[in-house]
Every structure is written in C-alpha cells, then in structure tokens.
Amino acid sequence: MSYVGPGFEPPQPRRSRRGPMTVAVAALVPAALVGWLVYEAVADTGGGRSGAAPVTSSSATGSATASTPQDGRRSATPPDRTPATTRAGAGPLAGKVVVIDPGHNPGNFQHSSEIDRKVNIGTNRKECDTTGTSTNSGYAEARFTLDVARRLRTLLEKQGATVKFTQDGDRPWGPCVDERARIGNEAHADAAISIHADGAPTGDRGFHVIAPASVHAGSADTRRIAAPSRNLGERVAGSFVRVTGSAPSNYVGNGTGLVVRSDLGGLNLSTVPKVFIECGNMRDSKDAASLTSGAWRQKAAQGISEGIVSFLRG
C-alpha cells in the first residue's frame, strides 16, 4: 500500500519511521535471518506483468500520480453493500471466523470524491481510502490484494473457517477504512488481516506485518486487542518467511518483519485481533518479480494462512 489516506497515511520520514514498534519474539529473528539467506540466494520466478497503475504514492512523500488499472469490470453493487459471508464446512477451524480485507479497490481511481472524503479513525479524521500503488510495469496493488485474498480464502475454508471479505471486487469503490474495520467487528472475527503491498522507494524491499499499538483516543480503543494482534502478527511473519523465502523488510522493523503503528484507521478502529501485511515493495524490481508471479502469490497466501491457523489453534 502507499502510505496515504486514513488507513495508509505516511509514518515519519523513511529512515526515521522507527517510532513505536515492537520487536517480535526472539524465535522470529532466526527465522527472519533464514528467510533473508533464502531471499538472497534464490530469485523467485517472475510472472506476467499486466494491468495498469492506479494512483501511485510514495511512502516518504505521500504524493500521488493518477493512472488507470487494467481490470475495468465494475459491479452495479451499491457502495454500502455488506459483502457476503462464505460458510465453510467441518475442519480444525470450524466455528472460527476470519475477516480478510483486500486493500484498496480497483475502481477507487474513478471515485476520487468518494474516497477523498474524511472519516473518523478515532484519533483524528482522514481520507476514506486511497487507490494504492503499483509496480513500475503497471500491476496494481488492488489487483494483487484481491488475488492473494481469494487464494487465502480457499486455504482457510479448507481448514473449516468461516471467511468474510470486506470487498471482493463486487463494489465500485471502497469501502472506507472505518467500514473495513466495522465489518470485522460486526462479524466478531477471531482474526482479521488486511492485505497490501508497499510503494516505497527502489532498494527498499522485503515484507513486514503491522500490528496495532495500544491506542485509547476518541472512538479508538485497541487496548484489549493490542497483545493478541501482536501475537497474530508474529505468527504470520514467521510463517511468511518460512513459506515464501522472502526477507523481512530492510527499511522498517529492524529485520524482524514486525512493526507496531498507531496511525492506521483500519487498526485503530478494530475491536478484534487484526494486522496488516505489506507483502513486498511493488516499486522494487526484485520484489516486483515475486509479487507479479502467480506461483509466489500462492506461497504468500499459504504463509499467511499458516500464521492465522497457528494463531487460531493457539
């Protein structure tokens, strides 16, 4: 994701973004180092780059440049429609509810007035949503997030979980970040995850998981979910390293793959355990080769799934 908008606003300047963050448990660091070695030694196979870019923004400056995503299909579904829930059968996660939030929406670029309006994120007011970022060749983050989310849904349903999306390409724009949080809350999700890819400068690479800080301001109160969310984040980060072979971020998180932030509306407004994952940096050619590969996206979904399953099964 690009760090602009209510749930995606920029942290402090890139090299000084190490504000409030929590280092993952000691066991995660060796796993992260193994992932780094694998990442440096083995180049993932790149997939076909297709699509065109939506608005792209820099994590350092928050600037944006408009362009057009390839998937022009639009639904007549009204913006305030609540996405349908998929009910899964028996399995080790039977009775568990997971909410998956595919970041942004391919149609956001056509609805600038709607996504630019301010919503309450608890600590202040921010834009409803953003268009996200893209690879330099035009593969849009909003397409990436939907693809990984759908793969993840299939894996979790095979484990018996009930899976609900915040959007499934079934609405013309959004939802706003406050609604994204509300969908998880109203579903009484046992775990929620928002899927993204970053838009940082070239040379910044690797994934990181974002957990909510303990926030108590206005309508935001994450004190009850901060610890379980960090637990979820640590498990997802550890599994992601192991399954994908990707390195933890080299620009945030001190090599742990885990960051704690207090400025994201999608986390501030959550009342259920929730994390974001930035699966890589779309603006870096090495990361982009992975992000545009269908085989790698399947690994990403598997890594996220195994972290969620580990969290839910304790």
PDB file of C-alpha atoms in Angstrom:
ATOM      1  CA  MET A   1       0.000   0.000   0.000  1.00  0.00           C
ATOM      2  CA  SER A   2       1.052   3.558  -0.335  1.00  0.00           C
ATOM      3  CA  TYR A   3       1.102   5.348   2.980  1.00  0.00           C
ATOM      4  CA  VAL A   4      -1.545   7.962   2.171  1.00  0.00           C
ATOM      5  CA  GLY A   5      -5.133   8.076   3.316  1.00  0.00           C
ATOM      6  CA  PRO A   6      -6.800   7.237   6.595  1.00  0.00           C
ATOM      7  CA  GLY A   7      -5.531   3.741   6.972  1.00  0.00           C
ATOM      8  CA  PHE A   8      -2.467   4.317   4.862  1.00  0.00           C
ATOM      9  CA  GLU A   9      -1.049   7.643   5.918  1.00  0.00           C
ATOM     10  CA  PRO A  10       2.719   8.109   5.899  1.00  0.00           C
ATOM     11  CA  PRO A  11       4.738   7.424   9.016  1.00  0.00           C
ATOM     12  CA  GLN A  12       7.692   9.672   9.811  1.00  0.00           C
ATOM     13  CA  PRO A  13      10.370  10.113   7.081  1.00  0.00           C
ATOM     14  CA  ARG A  14      11.510   6.795   5.695  1.00  0.00           C
ATOM     15  CA  ARG A  15      14.712   6.272   7.668  1.00  0.00           C
ATOM     16  CA  SER A  16      13.227   7.637  10.860  1.00  0.00           C
ATOM     17  CA  ARG A  17       9.968   5.634  10.762  1.00  0.00           C
ATOM     18  CA  ARG A  18      11.103   3.597  13.708  1.00  0.00           C
ATOM     19  CA  GLY A  19       8.637   5.250  16.045  1.00  0.00           C
ATOM     20  CA  PRO A  20       6.571   2.957  18.203  1.00  0.00           C
ATOM     21  CA  MET A  21       7.314  -0.573  17.094  1.00  0.00           C
ATOM     22  CA  THR A  22       7.565  -3.900  18.818  1.00  0.00           C
ATOM     23  CA  VAL A  23      10.293  -6.409  18.084  1.00  0.00           C
ATOM     24  CA  ALA A  24       8.954  -9.892  17.503  1.00  0.00           C
ATOM     25  CA  VAL A  25       9.709 -12.664  19.932  1.00  0.00           C
ATOM     26  CA  ALA A  26      13.263 -13.949  19.894  1.00  0.00           C
ATOM     27  CA  ALA A  27      12.290 -17.037  17.934  1.00  0.00           C
ATOM     28  CA  LEU A  28      11.237 -14.870  14.977  1.00  0.00           C
ATOM     29  CA  VAL A  29      14.662 -13.308  14.433  1.00  0.00           C
ATOM     30  CA  PRO A  30      16.482 -16.550  13.486  1.00  0.00           C
ATOM     31  CA  ALA A  31      13.594 -17.389  11.158  1.00  0.00           C
ATOM     32  CA  ALA A  32      13.868 -13.938   9.607  1.00  0.00           C
ATOM     33  CA  LEU A  33      17.599 -14.441   9.058  1.00  0.00           C
ATOM     34  CA  VAL A  34      16.961 -17.790   7.381  1.00  0.00           C
ATOM     35  CA  GLY A  35      14.370 -16.109   5.180  1.00  0.00           C
ATOM     36  CA  TRP A  36      16.939 -13.413   4.287  1.00  0.00           C
ATOM     37  CA  LEU A  37      19.505 -16.007   3.230  1.00  0.00           C
ATOM     38  CA  VAL A  38      16.953 -17.792   1.091  1.00  0.00           C
ATOM     39  CA  TYR A  39      15.849 -14.488  -0.385  1.00  0.00           C
ATOM     40  CA  GLU A  40      19.383 -13.521  -1.374  1.00  0.00           C
ATOM     41  CA  ALA A  41      20.237 -16.953  -2.723  1.00  0.00           C
ATOM     42  CA  VAL A  42      17.176 -17.788  -4.768  1.00  0.00           C
ATOM     43  CA  ALA A  43      15.429 -15.485  -7.238  1.00  0.00           C
ATOM     44  CA  ASP A  44      11.718 -16.167  -7.459  1.00  0.00           C
ATOM     45  CA  THR A  45      10.244 -16.677 -10.899  1.00  0.00           C
ATOM     46  CA  GLY A  46       8.506 -13.547 -12.180  1.00  0.00           C
ATOM     47  CA  GLY A  47       5.025 -13.768 -13.655  1.00  0.00           C
ATOM     48  CA  GLY A  48       3.465 -11.820 -16.454  1.00  0.00           C
ATOM     49  CA  ARG A  49       3.021  -8.175 -15.593  1.00  0.00           C
ATOM     50  CA  SER A  50      -0.327  -6.919 -16.671  1.00  0.00           C
ATOM     51  CA  GLY A  51      -2.737  -4.211 -15.757  1.00  0.00           C
ATOM     52  CA  ALA A  52      -2.156  -0.510 -15.426  1.00  0.00           C
ATOM     53  CA  ALA A  53      -1.436   1.520 -12.368  1.00  0.00           C
ATOM     54  CA  PRO A  54      -3.921   3.324 -10.197  1.00  0.00           C
ATOM     55  CA  VAL A  55      -2.780   6.373  -8.264  1.00  0.00           C
ATOM     56  CA  THR A  56       0.725   5.684  -7.020  1.00  0.00           C
ATOM     57  CA  SER A  57       2.167   7.340  -3.972  1.00  0.00           C
ATOM     58  CA  SER A  58       5.479   7.438  -2.203  1.00  0.00           C
ATOM     59  CA  SER A  59       5.732   6.296   1.378  1.00  0.00           C
ATOM     60  CA  ALA A  60       8.212   9.075   2.003  1.00  0.00           C
ATOM     61  CA  THR A  61       6.333  11.985   0.457  1.00  0.00           C
ATOM     62  CA  GLY A  62       2.693  10.902   0.320  1.00  0.00           C
ATOM     63  CA  SER A  63       2.475  12.236  -3.258  1.00  0.00           C
ATOM     64  CA  ALA A  64       0.202  10.537  -5.788  1.00  0.00           C
ATOM     65  CA  THR A  65       0.051  10.172  -9.561  1.00  0.00           C
ATOM     66  CA  ALA A  66      -3.135   9.011 -11.276  1.00  0.00           C
ATOM     67  CA  SER A  67      -3.336   6.294 -13.902  1.00  0.00           C
ATOM     68  CA  THR A  68      -5.745   3.502 -14.821  1.00  0.00           C
ATOM     69  CA  PRO A  69      -5.992  -0.132 -13.652  1.00  0.00           C
ATOM     70  CA  GLN A  70      -6.473  -2.747 -16.341  1.00  0.00           C
ATOM     71  CA  ASP A  71      -9.424  -4.606 -14.896  1.00  0.00           C
ATOM     72  CA  GLY A  72     -12.199  -2.291 -15.966  1.00  0.00           C
ATOM     73  CA  ARG A  73     -15.014  -4.537 -14.807  1.00  0.00           C
ATOM     74  CA  ARG A  74     -17.365  -2.767 -12.462  1.00  0.00           C
ATOM     75  CA  SER A  75     -20.318  -4.001 -10.471  1.00  0.00           C
ATOM     76  CA  ALA A  76     -23.615  -2.233 -10.020  1.00  0.00           C
ATOM     77  CA  THR A  77     -23.417  -3.197  -6.360  1.00  0.00           C
ATOM     78  CA  PRO A  78     -24.110  -0.079  -4.259  1.00  0.00           C
ATOM     79  CA  PRO A  79     -21.139   1.197  -2.240  1.00  0.00           C
ATOM     80  CA  ASP A  80     -22.776   0.490   1.102  1.00  0.00           C
ATOM     81  CA  ARG A  81     -23.432  -3.180   0.410  1.00  0.00           C
ATOM     82  CA  THR A  82     -22.084  -5.537   3.057  1.00  0.00           C
ATOM     83  CA  PRO A  83     -20.050  -8.321   1.389  1.00  0.00           C
ATOM     84  CA  ALA A  84     -21.466 -11.821   1.612  1.00  0.00           C
ATOM     85  CA  THR A  85     -20.061 -14.337   4.059  1.00  0.00           C
ATOM     86  CA  THR A  86     -18.736 -17.671   2.847  1.00  0.00           C
ATOM     87  CA  ARG A  87     -19.626 -20.521   5.169  1.00  0.00           C
ATOM     88  CA  ALA A  88     -17.135 -23.350   5.365  1.00  0.00           C
ATOM     89  CA  GLY A  89     -17.647 -26.931   6.458  1.00  0.00           C
ATOM     90  CA  ALA A  90     -16.111 -29.019   9.191  1.00  0.00           C
ATOM     91  CA  GLY A  91     -12.409 -28.874   9.948  1.00  0.00           C
ATOM     92  CA  PRO A  92      -9.925 -27.845  12.625  1.00  0.00           C
ATOM     93  CA  LEU A  93     -11.054 -24.210  12.306  1.00  0.00           C
ATOM     94  CA  ALA A  94     -14.788 -24.959  12.323  1.00  0.00           C
ATOM     95  CA  GLY A  95     -16.548 -22.217  14.272  1.00  0.00           C
ATOM     96  CA  LYS A  96     -13.736 -19.715  13.698  1.00  0.00           C
ATOM     97  CA  VAL A  97     -14.403 -16.532  11.727  1.00  0.00           C
ATOM     98  CA  VAL A  98     -11.670 -14.817   9.707  1.00  0.00           C
ATOM     99  CA  VAL A  99     -12.172 -11.464   8.003  1.00  0.00           C
ATOM    100  CA  ILE A 100      -9.913 -10.761   5.028  1.00  0.00           C
ATOM    101  CA  ASP A 101      -9.527  -7.157   3.911  1.00  0.00           C
ATOM    102  CA  PRO A 102      -8.090  -6.873   0.370  1.00  0.00           C
ATOM    103  CA  GLY A 103      -6.517  -3.429   0.429  1.00  0.00           C
ATOM    104  CA  HIS A 104      -7.942  -0.661  -1.784  1.00  0.00           C
ATOM    105  CA  ASN A 105     -10.258  -1.363  -4.740  1.00  0.00           C
ATOM    106  CA  PRO A 106      -9.539  -1.454  -8.492  1.00  0.00           C
ATOM    107  CA  GLY A 107     -12.321   1.091  -9.040  1.00  0.00           C
ATOM    108  CA  ASN A 108     -11.126   3.656  -6.500  1.00  0.00           C
ATOM    109  CA  PHE A 109      -9.391   5.749  -9.164  1.00  0.00           C
ATOM    110  CA  GLN A 110     -12.782   6.507 -10.721  1.00  0.00           C
ATOM    111  CA  HIS A 111     -14.261   7.719  -7.429  1.00  0.00           C
ATOM    112  CA  SER A 112     -11.849  10.328  -6.144  1.00  0.00           C
ATOM    113  CA  SER A 113     -14.534  12.444  -4.476  1.00  0.00           C
ATOM    114  CA  GLU A 114     -15.864   9.446  -2.551  1.00  0.00           C
ATOM    115  CA  ILE A 115     -12.504   8.129  -1.359  1.00  0.00           C
ATOM    116  CA  ASP A 116     -11.179  11.607  -0.556  1.00  0.00           C
ATOM    117  CA  ARG A 117     -13.920  12.436   1.933  1.00  0.00           C
ATOM    118  CA  LYS A 118     -12.825  12.435   5.546  1.00  0.00           C
ATOM    119  CA  VAL A 119     -13.886   9.746   8.024  1.00  0.00           C
ATOM    120  CA  ASN A 120     -13.296   9.426  11.740  1.00  0.00           C
ATOM    121  CA  ILE A 121     -10.473   6.991  12.554  1.00  0.00           C
ATOM    122  CA  GLY A 122     -10.685   7.519  16.291  1.00  0.00           C
ATOM    123  CA  THR A 123      -7.608   9.656  16.825  1.00  0.00           C
ATOM    124  CA  ASN A 124      -8.482  12.134  14.046  1.00  0.00           C
ATOM    125  CA  ARG A 125     -10.093  12.329  10.600  1.00  0.00           C
ATOM    126  CA  LYS A 126      -8.511  11.010   7.419  1.00  0.00           C
ATOM    127  CA  GLU A 127      -9.478  10.245   3.840  1.00  0.00           C
ATOM    128  CA  CYS A 128     -11.868   7.344   3.312  1.00  0.00           C
ATOM    129  CA  ASP A 129      -9.426   5.267   1.223  1.00  0.00           C
ATOM    130  CA  THR A 130      -6.681   5.523  -1.403  1.00  0.00           C
ATOM    131  CA  THR A 131      -6.071   3.964  -4.790  1.00  0.00           C
ATOM    132  CA  GLY A 132      -2.971   2.078  -3.671  1.00  0.00           C
ATOM    133  CA  THR A 133       0.252   1.712  -5.588  1.00  0.00           C
ATOM    134  CA  SER A 134       1.539  -0.461  -8.461  1.00  0.00           C
ATOM    135  CA  THR A 135       4.670  -1.998  -9.912  1.00  0.00           C
ATOM    136  CA  ASN A 136       6.628   0.128 -12.365  1.00  0.00           C
ATOM    137  CA  SER A 137       5.158  -2.014 -15.153  1.00  0.00           C
ATOM    138  CA  GLY A 138       1.594  -1.263 -14.033  1.00  0.00           C
ATOM    139  CA  TYR A 139       0.470  -4.257 -11.948  1.00  0.00           C
ATOM    140  CA  ALA A 140      -1.929  -2.640  -9.497  1.00  0.00           C
ATOM    141  CA  GLU A 141      -1.829  -3.247  -5.767  1.00  0.00           C
ATOM    142  CA  ALA A 142      -5.633  -3.533  -5.725  1.00  0.00           C
ATOM    143  CA  ARG A 143      -5.445  -6.456  -8.167  1.00  0.00           C
ATOM    144  CA  PHE A 144      -2.654  -8.070  -6.167  1.00  0.00           C
ATOM    145  CA  THR A 145      -4.553  -7.852  -2.884  1.00  0.00           C
ATOM    146  CA  LEU A 146      -7.703  -9.424  -4.342  1.00  0.00           C
ATOM    147  CA  ASP A 147      -5.737 -12.287  -5.869  1.00  0.00           C
ATOM    148  CA  VAL A 148      -3.897 -13.132  -2.652  1.00  0.00           C
ATOM    149  CA  ALA A 149      -7.085 -12.700  -0.612  1.00  0.00           C
ATOM    150  CA  ARG A 150      -9.014 -15.168  -2.770  1.00  0.00           C
ATOM    151  CA  ARG A 151      -6.216 -17.730  -2.552  1.00  0.00           C
ATOM    152  CA  LEU A 152      -6.110 -17.233   1.214  1.00  0.00           C
ATOM    153  CA  ARG A 153      -9.881 -17.713   1.490  1.00  0.00           C
ATOM    154  CA  THR A 154      -9.652 -21.083  -0.274  1.00  0.00           C
ATOM    155  CA  LEU A 155      -6.923 -22.274   2.090  1.00  0.00           C
ATOM    156  CA  LEU A 156      -8.742 -21.168   5.240  1.00  0.00           C
ATOM    157  CA  GLU A 157     -12.057 -22.658   4.153  1.00  0.00           C
ATOM    158  CA  LYS A 158     -10.318 -25.992   3.649  1.00  0.00           C
ATOM    159  CA  GLN A 159      -9.436 -25.752   7.351  1.00  0.00           C
ATOM    160  CA  GLY A 160     -13.111 -25.208   8.189  1.00  0.00           C
ATOM    161  CA  ALA A 161     -13.018 -21.469   8.876  1.00  0.00           C
ATOM    162  CA  THR A 162     -15.838 -19.112   8.009  1.00  0.00           C
ATOM    163  CA  VAL A 163     -14.319 -16.385   5.838  1.00  0.00           C
ATOM    164  CA  LYS A 164     -15.714 -12.932   5.170  1.00  0.00           C
ATOM    165  CA  PHE A 165     -14.297 -10.279   2.820  1.00  0.00           C
ATOM    166  CA  THR A 166     -14.548  -6.512   3.228  1.00  0.00           C
ATOM    167  CA  GLN A 167     -14.811  -6.357  -0.574  1.00  0.00           C
ATOM    168  CA  ASP A 168     -14.433  -8.910  -3.328  1.00  0.00           C
ATOM    169  CA  GLY A 169     -14.360  -6.765  -6.437  1.00  0.00           C
ATOM    170  CA  ASP A 170     -18.134  -6.559  -6.035  1.00  0.00           C
ATOM    171  CA  ARG A 171     -18.457  -2.846  -5.428  1.00  0.00           C
ATOM    172  CA  PRO A 172     -17.341   0.165  -7.493  1.00  0.00           C
ATOM    173  CA  TRP A 173     -15.133   1.697  -4.793  1.00  0.00           C
ATOM    174  CA  GLY A 174     -14.075   1.368  -1.172  1.00  0.00           C
ATOM    175  CA  PRO A 175     -15.137   0.549   1.424  1.00  0.00           C
ATOM    176  CA  CYS A 176     -13.780   3.325   3.606  1.00  0.00           C
ATOM    177  CA  VAL A 177     -11.344   2.276   6.282  1.00  0.00           C
ATOM    178  CA  ASP A 178     -13.852   2.782   9.071  1.00  0.00           C
ATOM    179  CA  GLU A 179     -16.251   0.399   7.341  1.00  0.00           C
ATOM    180  CA  ARG A 180     -13.448  -2.105   6.753  1.00  0.00           C
ATOM    181  CA  ALA A 181     -12.833  -2.187  10.498  1.00  0.00           C
ATOM    182  CA  ARG A 182     -16.565  -2.327  11.251  1.00  0.00           C
ATOM    183  CA  ILE A 183     -17.053  -5.397   9.025  1.00  0.00           C
ATOM    184  CA  GLY A 184     -14.552  -7.323  11.135  1.00  0.00           C
ATOM    185  CA  ASN A 185     -16.044  -6.054  14.361  1.00  0.00           C
ATOM    186  CA  GLU A 186     -19.618  -6.925  13.425  1.00  0.00           C
ATOM    187  CA  ALA A 187     -18.531 -10.387  12.272  1.00  0.00           C
ATOM    188  CA  HIS A 188     -16.962 -10.922  15.721  1.00  0.00           C
ATOM    189  CA  ALA A 189     -13.912 -12.160  13.842  1.00  0.00           C
ATOM    190  CA  ASP A 190     -11.462 -14.375  15.663  1.00  0.00           C
ATOM    191  CA  ALA A 191      -8.778 -12.870  13.422  1.00  0.00           C
ATOM    192  CA  ALA A 192      -8.703 -10.203  10.716  1.00  0.00           C
ATOM    193  CA  ILE A 193      -5.991  -9.348   8.219  1.00  0.00           C
ATOM    194  CA  SER A 194      -5.604  -6.540   5.709  1.00  0.00           C
ATOM    195  CA  ILE A 195      -3.514  -7.442   2.663  1.00  0.00           C
ATOM    196  CA  HIS A 196      -1.299  -4.869   0.968  1.00  0.00           C
ATOM    197  CA  ALA A 197       1.917  -4.291  -0.941  1.00  0.00           C
ATOM    198  CA  ASP A 198       4.054  -1.233  -0.309  1.00  0.00           C
ATOM    199  CA  GLY A 199       5.040   1.654  -2.572  1.00  0.00           C
ATOM    200  CA  ALA A 200       8.400   2.535  -1.033  1.00  0.00           C
ATOM    201  CA  PRO A 201      11.465   3.718  -2.989  1.00  0.00           C
ATOM    202  CA  THR A 202      13.537   1.335  -5.092  1.00  0.00           C
ATOM    203  CA  GLY A 203      16.052  -0.572  -2.976  1.00  0.00           C
ATOM    204  CA  ASP A 204      13.628  -0.859  -0.075  1.00  0.00           C
ATOM    205  CA  ARG A 205      12.476  -4.462  -0.175  1.00  0.00           C
ATOM    206  CA  GLY A 206      11.002  -7.255   1.877  1.00  0.00           C
ATOM    207  CA  PHE A 207       7.728  -7.770   3.715  1.00  0.00           C
ATOM    208  CA  HIS A 208       6.506  -6.510   7.061  1.00  0.00           C
ATOM    209  CA  VAL A 209       3.468  -7.107   9.250  1.00  0.00           C
ATOM    210  CA  ILE A 210       1.871  -4.146  11.033  1.00  0.00           C
ATOM    211  CA  ALA A 211       0.203  -4.650  14.414  1.00  0.00           C
ATOM    212  CA  PRO A 212      -1.825  -2.013  16.273  1.00  0.00           C
ATOM    213  CA  ALA A 213      -0.303  -0.023  19.089  1.00  0.00           C
ATOM    214  CA  SER A 214      -2.286   0.380  22.279  1.00  0.00           C
ATOM    215  CA  VAL A 215      -4.468   3.362  21.390  1.00  0.00           C
ATOM    216  CA  HIS A 216      -7.166   4.948  23.518  1.00  0.00           C
ATOM    217  CA  ALA A 217      -8.398   8.166  21.957  1.00  0.00           C
ATOM    218  CA  GLY A 218     -11.817   9.232  20.724  1.00  0.00           C
ATOM    219  CA  SER A 219     -13.623   6.222  19.312  1.00  0.00           C
ATOM    220  CA  ALA A 220     -10.407   4.211  19.042  1.00  0.00           C
ATOM    221  CA  ASP A 221      -9.589   1.742  21.796  1.00  0.00           C
ATOM    222  CA  THR A 222      -7.180  -1.047  20.909  1.00  0.00           C
ATOM    223  CA  ARG A 223      -6.017  -1.784  24.436  1.00  0.00           C
ATOM    224  CA  ARG A 224      -7.791  -5.140  24.545  1.00  0.00           C
ATOM    225  CA  ILE A 225      -6.625  -6.323  21.131  1.00  0.00           C
ATOM    226  CA  ALA A 226      -3.059  -4.959  21.037  1.00  0.00           C
ATOM    227  CA  ALA A 227      -1.428  -8.030  22.610  1.00  0.00           C
ATOM    228  CA  PRO A 228      -3.358 -10.716  20.674  1.00  0.00           C
ATOM    229  CA  SER A 229      -2.877  -8.739  17.467  1.00  0.00           C
ATOM    230  CA  ARG A 230       0.877  -8.709  18.032  1.00  0.00           C
ATOM    231  CA  ASN A 231       0.743 -12.442  18.647  1.00  0.00           C
ATOM    232  CA  LEU A 232      -1.126 -12.865  15.346  1.00  0.00           C
ATOM    233  CA  GLY A 233       1.415 -10.642  13.601  1.00  0.00           C
ATOM    234  CA  GLU A 234       4.391 -12.576  14.921  1.00  0.00           C
ATOM    235  CA  ARG A 235       2.912 -15.869  13.757  1.00  0.00           C
ATOM    236  CA  VAL A 236       2.064 -14.524  10.306  1.00  0.00           C
ATOM    237  CA  ALA A 237       5.539 -13.002   9.912  1.00  0.00           C
ATOM    238  CA  GLY A 238       7.272 -16.222  10.946  1.00  0.00           C
ATOM    239  CA  SER A 239       5.192 -18.347   8.586  1.00  0.00           C
ATOM    240  CA  PHE A 240       5.587 -15.873   5.733  1.00  0.00           C
ATOM    241  CA  VAL A 241       9.388 -16.062   5.963  1.00  0.00           C
ATOM    242  CA  ARG A 242       9.364 -19.831   6.060  1.00  0.00           C
ATOM    243  CA  VAL A 243       6.898 -20.456   3.241  1.00  0.00           C
ATOM    244  CA  THR A 244       7.840 -17.703   0.771  1.00  0.00           C
ATOM    245  CA  GLY A 245      11.568 -17.447   1.480  1.00  0.00           C
ATOM    246  CA  SER A 246      11.100 -13.658   1.383  1.00  0.00           C
ATOM    247  CA  ALA A 247      13.194 -11.407   3.559  1.00  0.00           C
ATOM    248  CA  PRO A 248      11.810  -9.220   6.323  1.00  0.00           C
ATOM    249  CA  SER A 249      11.780  -5.545   5.381  1.00  0.00           C
ATOM    250  CA  ASN A 250      15.157  -3.815   5.178  1.00  0.00           C
ATOM    251  CA  TYR A 251      13.621  -0.385   5.805  1.00  0.00           C
ATOM    252  CA  VAL A 252      11.283  -0.841   8.786  1.00  0.00           C
ATOM    253  CA  GLY A 253      11.074  -3.345  11.627  1.00  0.00           C
ATOM    254  CA  ASN A 254      14.778  -3.788  12.421  1.00  0.00           C
ATOM    255  CA  GLY A 255      14.846  -7.022  10.437  1.00  0.00           C
ATOM    256  CA  THR A 256      12.044  -8.672  12.411  1.00  0.00           C
ATOM    257  CA  GLY A 257       9.292  -8.256   9.830  1.00  0.00           C
ATOM    258  CA  LEU A 258       7.041  -6.765  12.531  1.00  0.00           C
ATOM    259  CA  VAL A 259       6.084  -3.129  13.080  1.00  0.00           C
ATOM    260  CA  VAL A 260       3.658  -1.558  15.560  1.00  0.00           C
ATOM    261  CA  ARG A 261       1.804   1.603  14.490  1.00  0.00           C
ATOM    262  CA  SER A 262      -0.803   3.897  15.975  1.00  0.00           C
ATOM    263  CA  ASP A 263      -1.738   5.844  12.836  1.00  0.00           C
ATOM    264  CA  LEU A 264      -3.743   3.377  10.759  1.00  0.00           C
ATOM    265  CA  GLY A 265      -7.519   3.719  10.872  1.00  0.00           C
ATOM    266  CA  GLY A 266      -8.140   0.097   9.918  1.00  0.00           C
ATOM    267  CA  LEU A 267      -6.291  -0.964  13.062  1.00  0.00           C
ATOM    268  CA  ASN A 268      -7.296   1.866  15.402  1.00  0.00           C
ATOM    269  CA  LEU A 269     -10.998   1.132  14.944  1.00  0.00           C
ATOM    270  CA  SER A 270     -10.749  -2.646  15.202  1.00  0.00           C
ATOM    271  CA  THR A 271     -12.155  -4.411  18.240  1.00  0.00           C
ATOM    272  CA  VAL A 272     -10.934  -7.834  17.084  1.00  0.00           C
ATOM    273  CA  PRO A 273      -7.346  -9.094  16.671  1.00  0.00           C
ATOM    274  CA  LYS A 274      -6.138  -7.597  13.404  1.00  0.00           C
ATOM    275  CA  VAL A 275      -2.929  -6.969  11.458  1.00  0.00           C
ATOM    276  CA  PHE A 276      -1.867  -5.586   8.098  1.00  0.00           C
ATOM    277  CA  ILE A 277       0.696  -7.314   5.909  1.00  0.00           C
ATOM    278  CA  GLU A 278       2.802  -5.488   3.325  1.00  0.00           C
ATOM    279  CA  CYS A 279       3.829  -8.465   1.202  1.00  0.00           C
ATOM    280  CA  GLY A 280       6.677  -6.623  -0.501  1.00  0.00           C
ATOM    281  CA  ASN A 281       7.594  -3.365  -2.205  1.00  0.00           C
ATOM    282  CA  MET A 282       5.969  -3.011  -5.614  1.00  0.00           C
ATOM    283  CA  ARG A 283       8.436  -0.284  -6.580  1.00  0.00           C
ATOM    284  CA  ASP A 284      11.476  -2.501  -6.181  1.00  0.00           C
ATOM    285  CA  SER A 285      12.213  -4.688  -9.217  1.00  0.00           C
ATOM    286  CA  LYS A 286      13.322  -7.684  -7.162  1.00  0.00           C
ATOM    287  CA  ASP A 287      10.191  -7.658  -5.012  1.00  0.00           C
ATOM    288  CA  ALA A 288       8.024  -6.902  -8.046  1.00  0.00           C
ATOM    289  CA  ALA A 289       9.260 -10.081  -9.751  1.00  0.00           C
ATOM    290  CA  SER A 290       7.754 -12.037  -6.862  1.00  0.00           C
ATOM    291  CA  LEU A 291       4.580 -10.017  -6.475  1.00  0.00           C
ATOM    292  CA  THR A 292       3.700 -10.457 -10.158  1.00  0.00           C
ATOM    293  CA  SER A 293       4.215 -14.231 -10.031  1.00  0.00           C
ATOM    294  CA  GLY A 294       1.104 -16.352  -9.545  1.00  0.00           C
ATOM    295  CA  ALA A 295       3.209 -19.131  -8.035  1.00  0.00           C
ATOM    296  CA  TRP A 296       4.690 -16.730  -5.496  1.00  0.00           C
ATOM    297  CA  ARG A 297       1.283 -15.277  -4.641  1.00  0.00           C
ATOM    298  CA  GLN A 298       0.140 -18.799  -3.817  1.00  0.00           C
ATOM    299  CA  LYS A 299       3.111 -19.100  -1.452  1.00  0.00           C
ATOM    300  CA  ALA A 300       2.192 -15.748   0.084  1.00  0.00           C
ATOM    301  CA  ALA A 301      -1.367 -16.938   0.706  1.00  0.00           C
ATOM    302  CA  GLN A 302      -0.048 -20.178   2.189  1.00  0.00           C
ATOM    303  CA  GLY A 303       2.334 -18.342   4.511  1.00  0.00           C
ATOM    304  CA  ILE A 304      -0.417 -16.009   5.723  1.00  0.00           C
ATOM    305  CA  SER A 305      -2.819 -18.919   6.149  1.00  0.00           C
ATOM    306  CA  GLU A 306      -0.399 -20.940   8.244  1.00  0.00           C
ATOM    307  CA  GLY A 307       0.202 -17.957  10.521  1.00  0.00           C
ATOM    308  CA  ILE A 308      -3.538 -17.434  11.020  1.00  0.00           C
ATOM    309  CA  VAL A 309      -4.132 -21.144  11.632  1.00  0.00           C
ATOM    310  CA  SER A 310      -1.328 -21.185  14.196  1.00  0.00           C
ATOM    311  CA  PHE A 311      -2.864 -18.198  15.972  1.00  0.00           C
ATOM    312  CA  LEU A 312      -6.393 -19.603  15.982  1.00  0.00           C
ATOM    313  CA  ARG A 313      -5.324 -23.014  17.202  1.00  0.00           C
ATOM    314  CA  GLY A 314      -3.138 -21.497  19.918  1.00  0.00           C
TER     315      GLY A 314
END
